[in-house]
Amino acid sequence: MDTQLKSWASGSQLQHRTSRAVENAGPSDFEIDRSELARVGKKQVLRRNFDLASMIGFSSVLVSLWENILLSFQLGLVNGGPAGLIYGYIFAWAGMTCVYITLGELASMIPTSGGQYHWVSIFAPEKSKTFLSYVCGWLTVLGWAGAIASTSFFSGSMIQALIVHNNPSYTPTGWQETLIMWAVLVLVLFFNTALSRTLPAIEVCILMIHIFGFFAIFITILYLAPKASAESVFTTFKNQGGWPTQGLSFFVGLSGNAAAFVGADGSVHMSEEVRRATVNVPRSMIFSTLFNGLLAWAMLIAFLFCAGTITEAESESPYPYIPILARITGSDVGATILASLIVVLEFCACIAATATASRMMWAFARDHGLPNWRQLSQVDVRTSIPLKCLLVGVLFAALFGLINIGSTTAFNDIISLVLVSLYGTYILACGLLLYRRLNGDIGDDTSSDKKHLFTWGPWRIKGLLGILINTVAVLYLVLMAFFSFWPSEAKVTAANMNYSSLLFGAAVIWSMIYYVFWAHKTYKGPVVEVGPFA
């Protein structure tokens, strides 16, 4: 039994006492959270400012589900049609709910900012756990760094699209789009540094805007727009990608719906700043997925009934929802106001993505997983945030923006790495939890007669239902990861080729090379900072 596992075992008895106390926690919340963190070998460094309400706001806005459905519905319409979008949404909603329940069980057991790579290090087989953990850590860092770039880019490009909509004589350029993206990043950095202590309250306010924006757009389109027939919405399937069967076309188009759900695990990487993290982190992920799933489901149905001819809108703007809103309201000003709500919320998602990425980067640096880890693992004394990781994350996103000046297609291919990288980390973490669960390695205590290596946290789904949910999560993730590499059309050209497989392979190979030649000297898995084996 190595040091890491010894630290886990020595803290398992403490977990039962603290897990029971969590349910009735009062003034001793901080001590309970510190004990839970110490049980997995980590020292409390960050300030615990977030509660359940602020984390629900954080998760909800980070995913921005109903907003992303409006941004990404085109792929599902081409491959699947209106009916494919609706039934594919239900499929993705159910699948990702199982994924977040599984991740919630892991977060309840091991409530650290490292998340997936820390879990993989604990649950993977002895011979491969350090290597698998390292690759998982790199993929998670790259995925969330890409999330900063993608959310800031979408914010900037939507601003540019609104300018074009209101001033058709304006000719957008890549360098202007990148400058707007950089302006967004500067504002995001301000929120994450100067306003870091008020970020939980800000997230609650953003949640209110998120809900208000939904009803503003939902009620407007339902009241003003002419309605399509139920038959045209619920029974019309399309296969415009030229795939051999409608079923294959459906699964290719499903990636748009599936991508909209990715990101709620950002709560996991904020765990060390959340009060009662072992229960509030899982609850925030599940509640935000269910609640936002309902909002997005309603928005998707309403939009398909009211959008009219979408092909014409696609030719007018890279964001077809803008001209569609203009047609529905009969006013460019009205459409701009409604679309601006989505721009604001995408900007807010960038704030949350930047916070998440910085905590993930800090956690991996703390465990010696990144180059220059001594500097990156430092926490600013005045603000109690990983300031250097914030700066590095924003800098990398800004550098990614330079690629957009040369080629928007190349930039989009790079930010597609967000989806496939996070899928890869989800598969590793969820698959290993299922393996340990089926093997009987996880129990409610560590008494010698049961011989459990690991102990459940206070939040989990018990019995066969829990096993079923974990199994569905793994199968869903494998399916979605597989189809996320597919192009949108069967006839592949250089323009429509999906390069995410190439980029994902390059990221994995780079992490392997770096580990073999350099990182294996410093990275031995999560560092035990406190406890009897520190």
XYZ file of C-alpha atoms in Angstrom:
534
model
C 0.000 0.000 0.000
C 1.618 3.287 -1.098
C 1.647 6.597 0.758
C -1.407 7.973 -1.013
C -3.551 4.938 -0.259
C -2.263 4.843 3.332
C -3.357 8.435 3.756
C -6.800 7.504 2.442
C -7.069 4.500 4.740
C -5.887 6.401 7.818
C -8.555 9.036 7.206
C -11.440 6.697 6.432
C -12.605 6.397 10.031
C -12.598 10.176 10.243
C -14.888 10.328 7.233
C -17.754 8.544 8.986
C -17.665 11.018 11.830
C -17.428 14.022 9.530
C -19.969 12.653 7.032
C -22.587 12.358 9.763
C -21.673 15.791 11.038
C -21.995 17.346 7.585
C -25.694 16.666 7.561
C -26.150 18.690 10.774
C -23.296 21.133 10.278
C -23.565 24.467 12.022
C -20.735 26.691 13.180
C -18.211 23.895 12.589
C -18.644 23.797 8.806
C -15.096 25.018 8.254
C -13.600 22.356 10.530
C -15.627 19.643 8.824
C -14.512 20.769 5.359
C -10.904 21.012 6.496
C -11.094 17.492 7.952
C -12.573 16.092 4.740
C -9.794 17.730 2.736
C -7.116 16.518 5.155
C -8.489 12.984 4.821
C -7.374 12.960 1.173
C -4.023 14.532 2.070
C -4.658 18.165 1.176
C -4.198 21.331 3.225
C -6.902 24.011 3.335
C -5.470 27.026 1.488
C -8.295 28.688 -0.446
C -11.111 30.614 1.204
C -14.498 28.825 1.298
C -16.829 31.543 0.026
C -19.333 29.496 -1.976
C -22.504 27.907 -0.605
C -25.106 25.763 -2.373
C -27.018 28.679 -3.928
C -23.911 30.339 -5.360
C -22.616 27.002 -6.696
C -25.933 26.313 -8.413
C -25.565 29.716 -10.036
C -21.946 28.948 -10.922
C -22.781 25.575 -12.518
C -25.894 26.841 -14.298
C -24.172 29.804 -15.905
C -21.016 27.842 -16.699
C -23.054 25.375 -18.768
C -25.505 28.060 -20.060
C -27.655 25.266 -21.396
C -30.607 27.050 -22.979
C -28.226 29.654 -24.405
C -25.957 26.977 -25.903
C -28.938 25.186 -27.421
C -29.672 28.343 -29.422
C -26.014 28.572 -30.432
C -25.523 24.943 -31.500
C -28.815 23.694 -32.940
C -27.670 23.881 -36.592
C -25.697 20.607 -36.507
C -28.688 18.752 -35.115
C -30.969 20.204 -37.797
C -28.666 19.088 -40.605
C -28.267 15.616 -39.135
C -31.500 14.659 -37.436
C -33.894 17.492 -38.230
C -36.384 18.943 -35.717
C -37.455 15.526 -34.455
C -33.835 14.403 -34.176
C -33.027 17.508 -32.151
C -35.882 16.888 -29.718
C -35.315 13.177 -29.129
C -31.552 13.623 -29.207
C -31.877 16.261 -26.515
C -33.757 13.852 -24.254
C -31.078 11.219 -24.878
C -28.245 13.650 -24.061
C -30.062 15.015 -21.007
C -30.549 11.539 -19.559
C -26.986 10.494 -20.369
C -25.326 13.567 -18.884
C -27.520 13.378 -15.780
C -26.069 9.915 -15.172
C -22.576 11.291 -15.813
C -22.976 14.109 -13.287
C -24.468 11.768 -10.694
C -21.370 9.580 -11.089
C -19.029 12.575 -10.894
C -21.000 13.746 -7.870
C -20.315 10.460 -6.101
C -16.617 10.889 -6.811
C -16.635 14.511 -5.652
C -18.336 13.479 -2.407
C -15.623 10.892 -1.759
C -12.643 13.042 -2.782
C -13.577 16.768 -2.615
C -10.462 18.339 -4.144
C -9.948 20.908 -6.905
C -7.958 18.337 -8.881
C -11.085 16.387 -9.694
C -10.644 13.793 -12.403
C -6.867 13.288 -12.267
C -6.951 12.935 -8.469
C -9.760 10.363 -8.674
C -7.927 8.426 -11.396
C -4.785 8.342 -9.248
C -6.778 6.864 -6.360
C -8.836 4.279 -8.263
C -6.560 3.187 -11.134
C -4.475 -0.017 -10.864
C -1.181 0.417 -9.031
C 1.089 -0.008 -12.067
C -0.663 2.526 -14.292
C -2.232 5.015 -11.905
C 0.518 7.669 -12.002
C 0.716 7.664 -15.784
C -3.075 7.641 -16.297
C -3.496 10.355 -13.695
C -0.918 12.531 -15.420
C -2.511 12.200 -18.858
C -5.926 12.858 -17.316
C -4.583 15.968 -15.591
C -3.140 17.377 -18.794
C -6.367 16.746 -20.715
C -8.388 18.478 -18.006
C -6.065 21.494 -17.977
C -6.188 21.748 -21.783
C -9.961 21.287 -21.812
C -10.600 24.106 -19.366
C -7.982 26.380 -20.942
C -9.859 25.854 -24.183
C -13.106 26.690 -22.384
C -11.760 30.167 -21.567
C -10.865 30.659 -25.233
C -14.192 29.360 -26.536
C -16.459 31.362 -24.206
C -14.509 34.591 -24.727
C -14.476 34.001 -28.488
C -18.218 33.373 -28.658
C -18.865 36.490 -26.582
C -16.743 38.590 -28.930
C -18.044 37.060 -32.164
C -21.678 37.513 -31.068
C -20.978 41.182 -30.390
C -19.551 41.416 -33.903
C -22.584 39.581 -35.333
C -24.908 42.084 -33.634
C -22.909 44.955 -35.155
C -23.280 43.396 -38.612
C -27.007 42.845 -38.055
C -27.574 46.493 -37.180
C -25.075 47.897 -39.682
C -24.972 45.728 -42.842
C -22.294 47.951 -44.377
C -19.825 46.871 -41.706
C -17.373 44.218 -42.912
C -16.146 42.035 -40.010
C -12.546 40.885 -39.914
C -10.701 38.275 -37.887
C -8.377 40.744 -36.195
C -11.319 42.856 -35.011
C -12.974 39.735 -33.632
C -9.791 38.868 -31.771
C -9.519 42.382 -30.301
C -13.084 42.124 -28.978
C -12.214 38.713 -27.548
C -9.220 40.245 -25.753
C -11.423 43.003 -24.334
C -13.738 40.317 -22.978
C -10.753 38.543 -21.386
C -9.624 41.763 -19.665
C -13.077 42.199 -18.119
C -13.161 38.538 -17.114
C -9.794 38.906 -15.410
C -11.111 41.945 -13.511
C -14.088 39.971 -12.182
C -11.859 37.068 -11.135
C -9.296 39.208 -9.331
C -10.597 42.558 -8.084
C -14.052 41.129 -7.391
C -12.970 37.632 -6.372
C -14.347 37.916 -2.838
C -17.781 38.902 -4.119
C -17.832 36.270 -6.871
C -20.304 33.992 -4.999
C -22.804 36.858 -4.673
C -22.202 37.774 -8.309
C -22.963 34.185 -9.358
C -26.337 34.325 -7.572
C -27.150 37.571 -9.398
C -26.084 36.021 -12.701
C -28.385 33.068 -12.012
C -31.276 35.546 -11.752
C -30.272 37.075 -15.113
C -30.029 33.549 -16.548
C -33.624 32.813 -15.500
C -34.904 36.263 -16.519
C -33.256 35.984 -19.936
C -34.913 32.629 -20.516
C -38.406 33.932 -19.827
C -37.799 37.141 -21.792
C -36.952 35.213 -24.968
C -39.291 32.267 -24.344
C -42.399 34.406 -23.791
C -41.545 36.725 -26.681
C -41.244 34.008 -29.294
C -44.284 32.119 -28.034
C -46.460 35.239 -28.064
C -45.311 36.878 -31.310
C -44.252 34.100 -33.667
C -46.523 32.046 -35.937
C -46.478 28.378 -34.927
C -45.521 25.353 -36.985
C -47.574 22.168 -36.777
C -46.774 19.554 -34.161
C -46.288 16.996 -36.926
C -43.571 19.043 -38.634
C -41.698 19.418 -35.356
C -42.036 15.996 -33.747
C -41.979 13.725 -36.801
C -39.637 15.443 -39.286
C -36.223 13.800 -39.502
C -33.481 14.990 -41.855
C -30.273 13.521 -43.218
C -28.643 16.416 -45.053
C -25.166 15.173 -44.216
C -25.548 12.347 -46.734
C -25.078 9.472 -44.279
C -26.113 5.927 -45.283
C -28.914 5.715 -42.701
C -31.100 8.094 -40.713
C -29.930 6.449 -37.497
C -26.296 7.233 -38.232
C -27.226 10.794 -39.141
C -29.061 11.101 -35.809
C -25.966 10.144 -33.796
C -23.691 12.446 -35.800
C -26.093 15.326 -35.125
C -26.353 14.390 -31.460
C -22.950 15.902 -30.690
C -24.428 19.422 -30.738
C -26.955 18.569 -28.020
C -24.339 16.633 -26.058
C -21.800 19.468 -26.162
C -24.317 21.879 -24.645
C -24.376 19.841 -21.410
C -20.603 19.732 -20.843
C -19.147 21.909 -18.082
C -21.233 21.459 -14.933
C -18.253 19.612 -13.424
C -16.662 23.035 -13.029
C -18.147 22.853 -9.528
C -15.740 20.005 -8.796
C -12.696 22.177 -9.433
C -14.096 24.812 -7.061
C -14.543 22.205 -4.295
C -11.923 23.663 -2.003
C -13.832 26.968 -1.954
C -17.259 25.454 -1.258
C -18.757 25.066 2.199
C -19.952 21.513 2.905
C -18.315 20.498 -0.375
C -18.978 16.762 0.016
C -22.717 17.359 -0.378
C -23.037 20.805 -1.990
C -20.814 20.103 -4.989
C -22.825 17.005 -6.068
C -26.113 18.764 -5.374
C -25.141 21.817 -7.409
C -24.185 19.676 -10.420
C -27.366 17.599 -10.322
C -29.739 20.480 -9.616
C -28.242 22.675 -12.332
C -28.410 19.794 -14.838
C -32.053 19.006 -14.065
C -33.234 22.617 -13.757
C -31.326 23.910 -16.776
C -32.254 20.816 -18.712
C -35.915 21.702 -18.206
C -35.363 25.320 -19.306
C -33.396 24.276 -22.387
C -35.992 21.616 -23.281
C -38.748 24.237 -23.210
C -36.632 26.705 -25.214
C -35.792 24.090 -27.853
C -39.444 23.109 -28.330
C -40.577 26.732 -28.504
C -37.801 27.659 -30.927
C -38.550 24.783 -33.297
C -42.251 25.679 -33.316
C -41.614 29.385 -33.877
C -38.341 29.762 -35.785
C -39.830 29.423 -39.270
C -37.384 28.994 -42.148
C -34.014 28.532 -40.501
C -32.022 28.008 -43.724
C -32.520 31.637 -44.701
C -31.357 32.805 -41.251
C -28.195 30.686 -41.523
C -27.198 32.591 -44.648
C -27.687 35.941 -42.877
C -25.599 35.371 -39.751
C -23.207 32.864 -38.149
C -25.686 32.976 -35.251
C -29.076 32.296 -36.910
C -31.018 33.002 -33.723
C -30.325 36.748 -34.225
C -32.160 37.177 -37.588
C -34.824 34.713 -36.367
C -35.486 36.914 -33.332
C -35.587 39.937 -35.656
C -38.238 38.279 -37.822
C -40.285 37.225 -34.797
C -40.214 40.630 -33.082
C -40.355 42.633 -36.299
C -37.660 44.881 -34.858
C -33.889 44.928 -35.104
C -33.763 46.825 -31.826
C -35.926 44.217 -30.080
C -33.820 41.382 -31.475
C -30.621 43.142 -30.388
C -31.895 43.572 -26.824
C -32.876 39.914 -26.567
C -29.667 38.687 -28.201
C -27.639 40.932 -25.893
C -28.938 38.918 -22.953
C -27.271 35.850 -24.456
C -24.048 37.797 -25.026
C -24.023 38.908 -21.385
C -24.646 35.364 -20.167
C -21.907 33.963 -22.406
C -19.575 36.552 -20.895
C -20.649 35.378 -17.436
C -19.930 31.796 -18.496
C -16.412 32.949 -19.389
C -15.999 34.336 -15.857
C -16.917 30.941 -14.402
C -14.794 29.030 -16.936
C -11.757 31.166 -16.087
C -12.219 30.567 -12.355
C -12.565 26.831 -12.981
C -9.530 26.615 -15.263
C -7.326 28.498 -12.808
C -8.254 26.192 -9.902
C -7.674 23.113 -12.014
C -4.300 24.428 -13.179
C -3.351 25.349 -9.602
C -4.300 21.901 -8.287
C -2.234 20.125 -10.959
C 0.722 22.437 -10.325
C 0.395 21.788 -6.573
C 0.934 18.101 -7.352
C 3.987 18.896 -9.530
C 2.162 18.093 -12.779
C 2.930 21.273 -14.737
C 6.138 22.959 -15.870
C 7.204 25.699 -13.437
C 4.924 24.150 -10.823
C 6.618 25.966 -7.929
C 5.406 29.318 -9.231
C 1.998 28.162 -10.457
C 1.146 26.440 -7.179
C 1.366 29.689 -5.224
C -1.765 31.345 -3.833
C -1.975 35.125 -3.576
C -1.925 36.047 0.120
C -4.201 39.078 -0.203
C -6.976 37.528 -2.300
C -6.529 33.808 -1.463
C -6.805 32.896 -5.152
C -4.274 31.265 -7.532
C -3.512 34.569 -9.229
C -0.640 33.320 -11.379
C -2.775 30.501 -12.777
C -5.515 33.022 -13.572
C -3.035 35.138 -15.509
C -1.587 32.139 -17.366
C -5.054 30.844 -18.296
C -6.138 34.225 -19.691
C -2.811 34.640 -21.502
C -3.155 31.283 -23.235
C -6.727 32.129 -24.292
C -5.470 35.437 -25.707
C -2.739 33.602 -27.643
C -5.336 31.170 -28.992
C -7.188 34.226 -30.291
C -4.263 35.061 -32.567
C -5.005 31.890 -34.534
C -8.436 33.304 -35.376
C -6.785 36.165 -37.272
C -5.321 33.670 -39.725
C -8.123 31.089 -39.798
C -11.430 30.904 -37.963
C -11.702 27.256 -39.000
C -8.370 26.411 -37.360
C -9.410 28.279 -34.224
C -12.719 26.387 -34.056
C -10.845 23.112 -34.415
C -8.647 24.012 -31.461
C -11.530 24.953 -29.172
C -13.248 21.684 -30.143
C -10.520 20.149 -27.998
C -12.587 21.282 -24.985
C -15.263 18.690 -25.659
C -13.132 15.670 -26.499
C -10.592 16.357 -23.729
C -13.260 16.544 -21.041
C -15.005 13.461 -22.440
C -11.732 11.585 -22.106
C -11.335 12.574 -18.456
C -14.968 11.727 -17.677
C -14.553 8.257 -19.189
C -11.449 7.517 -17.136
C -12.959 8.710 -13.845
C -16.429 7.182 -14.292
C -15.042 3.928 -15.695
C -12.686 3.445 -12.757
C -15.440 4.178 -10.224
C -17.655 1.559 -11.889
C -14.764 -0.933 -11.893
C -14.087 -0.414 -8.183
C -17.786 -0.560 -7.374
C -18.338 -3.838 -9.200
C -15.185 -5.222 -7.615
C -16.540 -4.516 -4.127
C -13.679 -2.162 -3.263
C -15.904 0.668 -1.989
C -17.929 0.408 1.202
C -19.494 2.391 4.013
C -16.607 1.606 6.377
C -13.144 0.032 6.345
C -13.613 -2.697 8.917
C -11.426 -5.745 8.388
C -14.311 -8.121 7.739
C -15.428 -6.195 4.661
C -11.936 -5.371 3.381
C -12.979 -2.205 1.572
C -10.149 -0.157 0.144
C -12.277 2.979 -0.226
C -15.143 4.659 1.591
C -18.197 6.326 0.097
C -18.803 9.993 0.746
C -22.039 11.290 2.285
C -23.668 11.704 -1.161
C -24.249 8.687 -3.418
C -26.857 6.504 -5.106
C -26.979 3.151 -3.369
C -27.439 -0.410 -4.620
C -28.269 -1.604 -8.119
C -29.635 1.788 -9.150
C -26.224 3.346 -8.500
C -24.479 0.641 -10.533
C -26.973 1.113 -13.372
C -26.431 4.899 -13.395
C -22.630 4.473 -13.425
C -22.900 1.961 -16.289
C -25.167 4.212 -18.354
C -22.769 7.112 -17.743
C -19.768 5.176 -19.074
C -21.620 3.814 -22.105
C -23.030 7.239 -22.953
C -19.610 8.892 -22.685
C -17.938 6.300 -24.900
C -20.682 6.736 -27.513
C -20.482 10.532 -27.462
C -16.679 10.569 -27.512
C -16.748 8.293 -30.542
C -19.159 10.468 -32.535
C -17.519 13.729 -31.477
C -14.711 12.840 -33.917
C -17.063 12.517 -36.895
C -17.466 15.238 -39.568
C -20.897 16.746 -40.210
C -21.034 15.374 -43.766
C -20.316 11.949 -45.201
C -18.454 13.496 -48.132
C -15.382 14.809 -46.342
C -13.412 17.785 -47.626
C -10.647 19.872 -46.086
C -13.264 22.493 -45.168
C -15.718 20.211 -43.324
C -13.206 17.755 -41.880
C -13.385 17.291 -38.106
C -9.789 17.686 -36.917
C -10.564 17.115 -33.243
C -9.288 13.523 -33.461
C -5.923 14.812 -34.699
C -5.750 17.466 -31.992
C -6.854 15.088 -29.243
C -4.266 12.535 -30.355
C -1.588 15.220 -30.427
C -2.522 16.339 -26.894
C -2.373 12.782 -25.546
C 0.918 12.015 -27.310
C 2.461 15.267 -26.049
C 1.446 14.507 -22.462
C 2.947 11.014 -22.806
C 6.221 12.341 -24.212
C 6.481 15.017 -21.560
C 5.762 12.485 -18.829
C 8.318 9.946 -20.080
C 11.171 12.416 -20.545
C 10.527 15.021 -17.845
C 7.448 14.866 -15.659
C 7.994 11.362 -14.262
C 10.855 12.825 -12.234
C 8.536 15.172 -10.312
C 4.969 13.882 -10.706
C 4.196 10.917 -8.441
C 0.455 11.460 -8.155
C -1.342 13.835 -5.784
C 1.038 15.044 -3.088
C 0.087 14.157 0.499
C 0.407 17.510 2.275
C -1.165 16.672 5.637
C -1.764 13.494 7.616
C 0.439 10.826 9.138
C 2.264 10.126 5.860
C 2.877 13.722 4.762
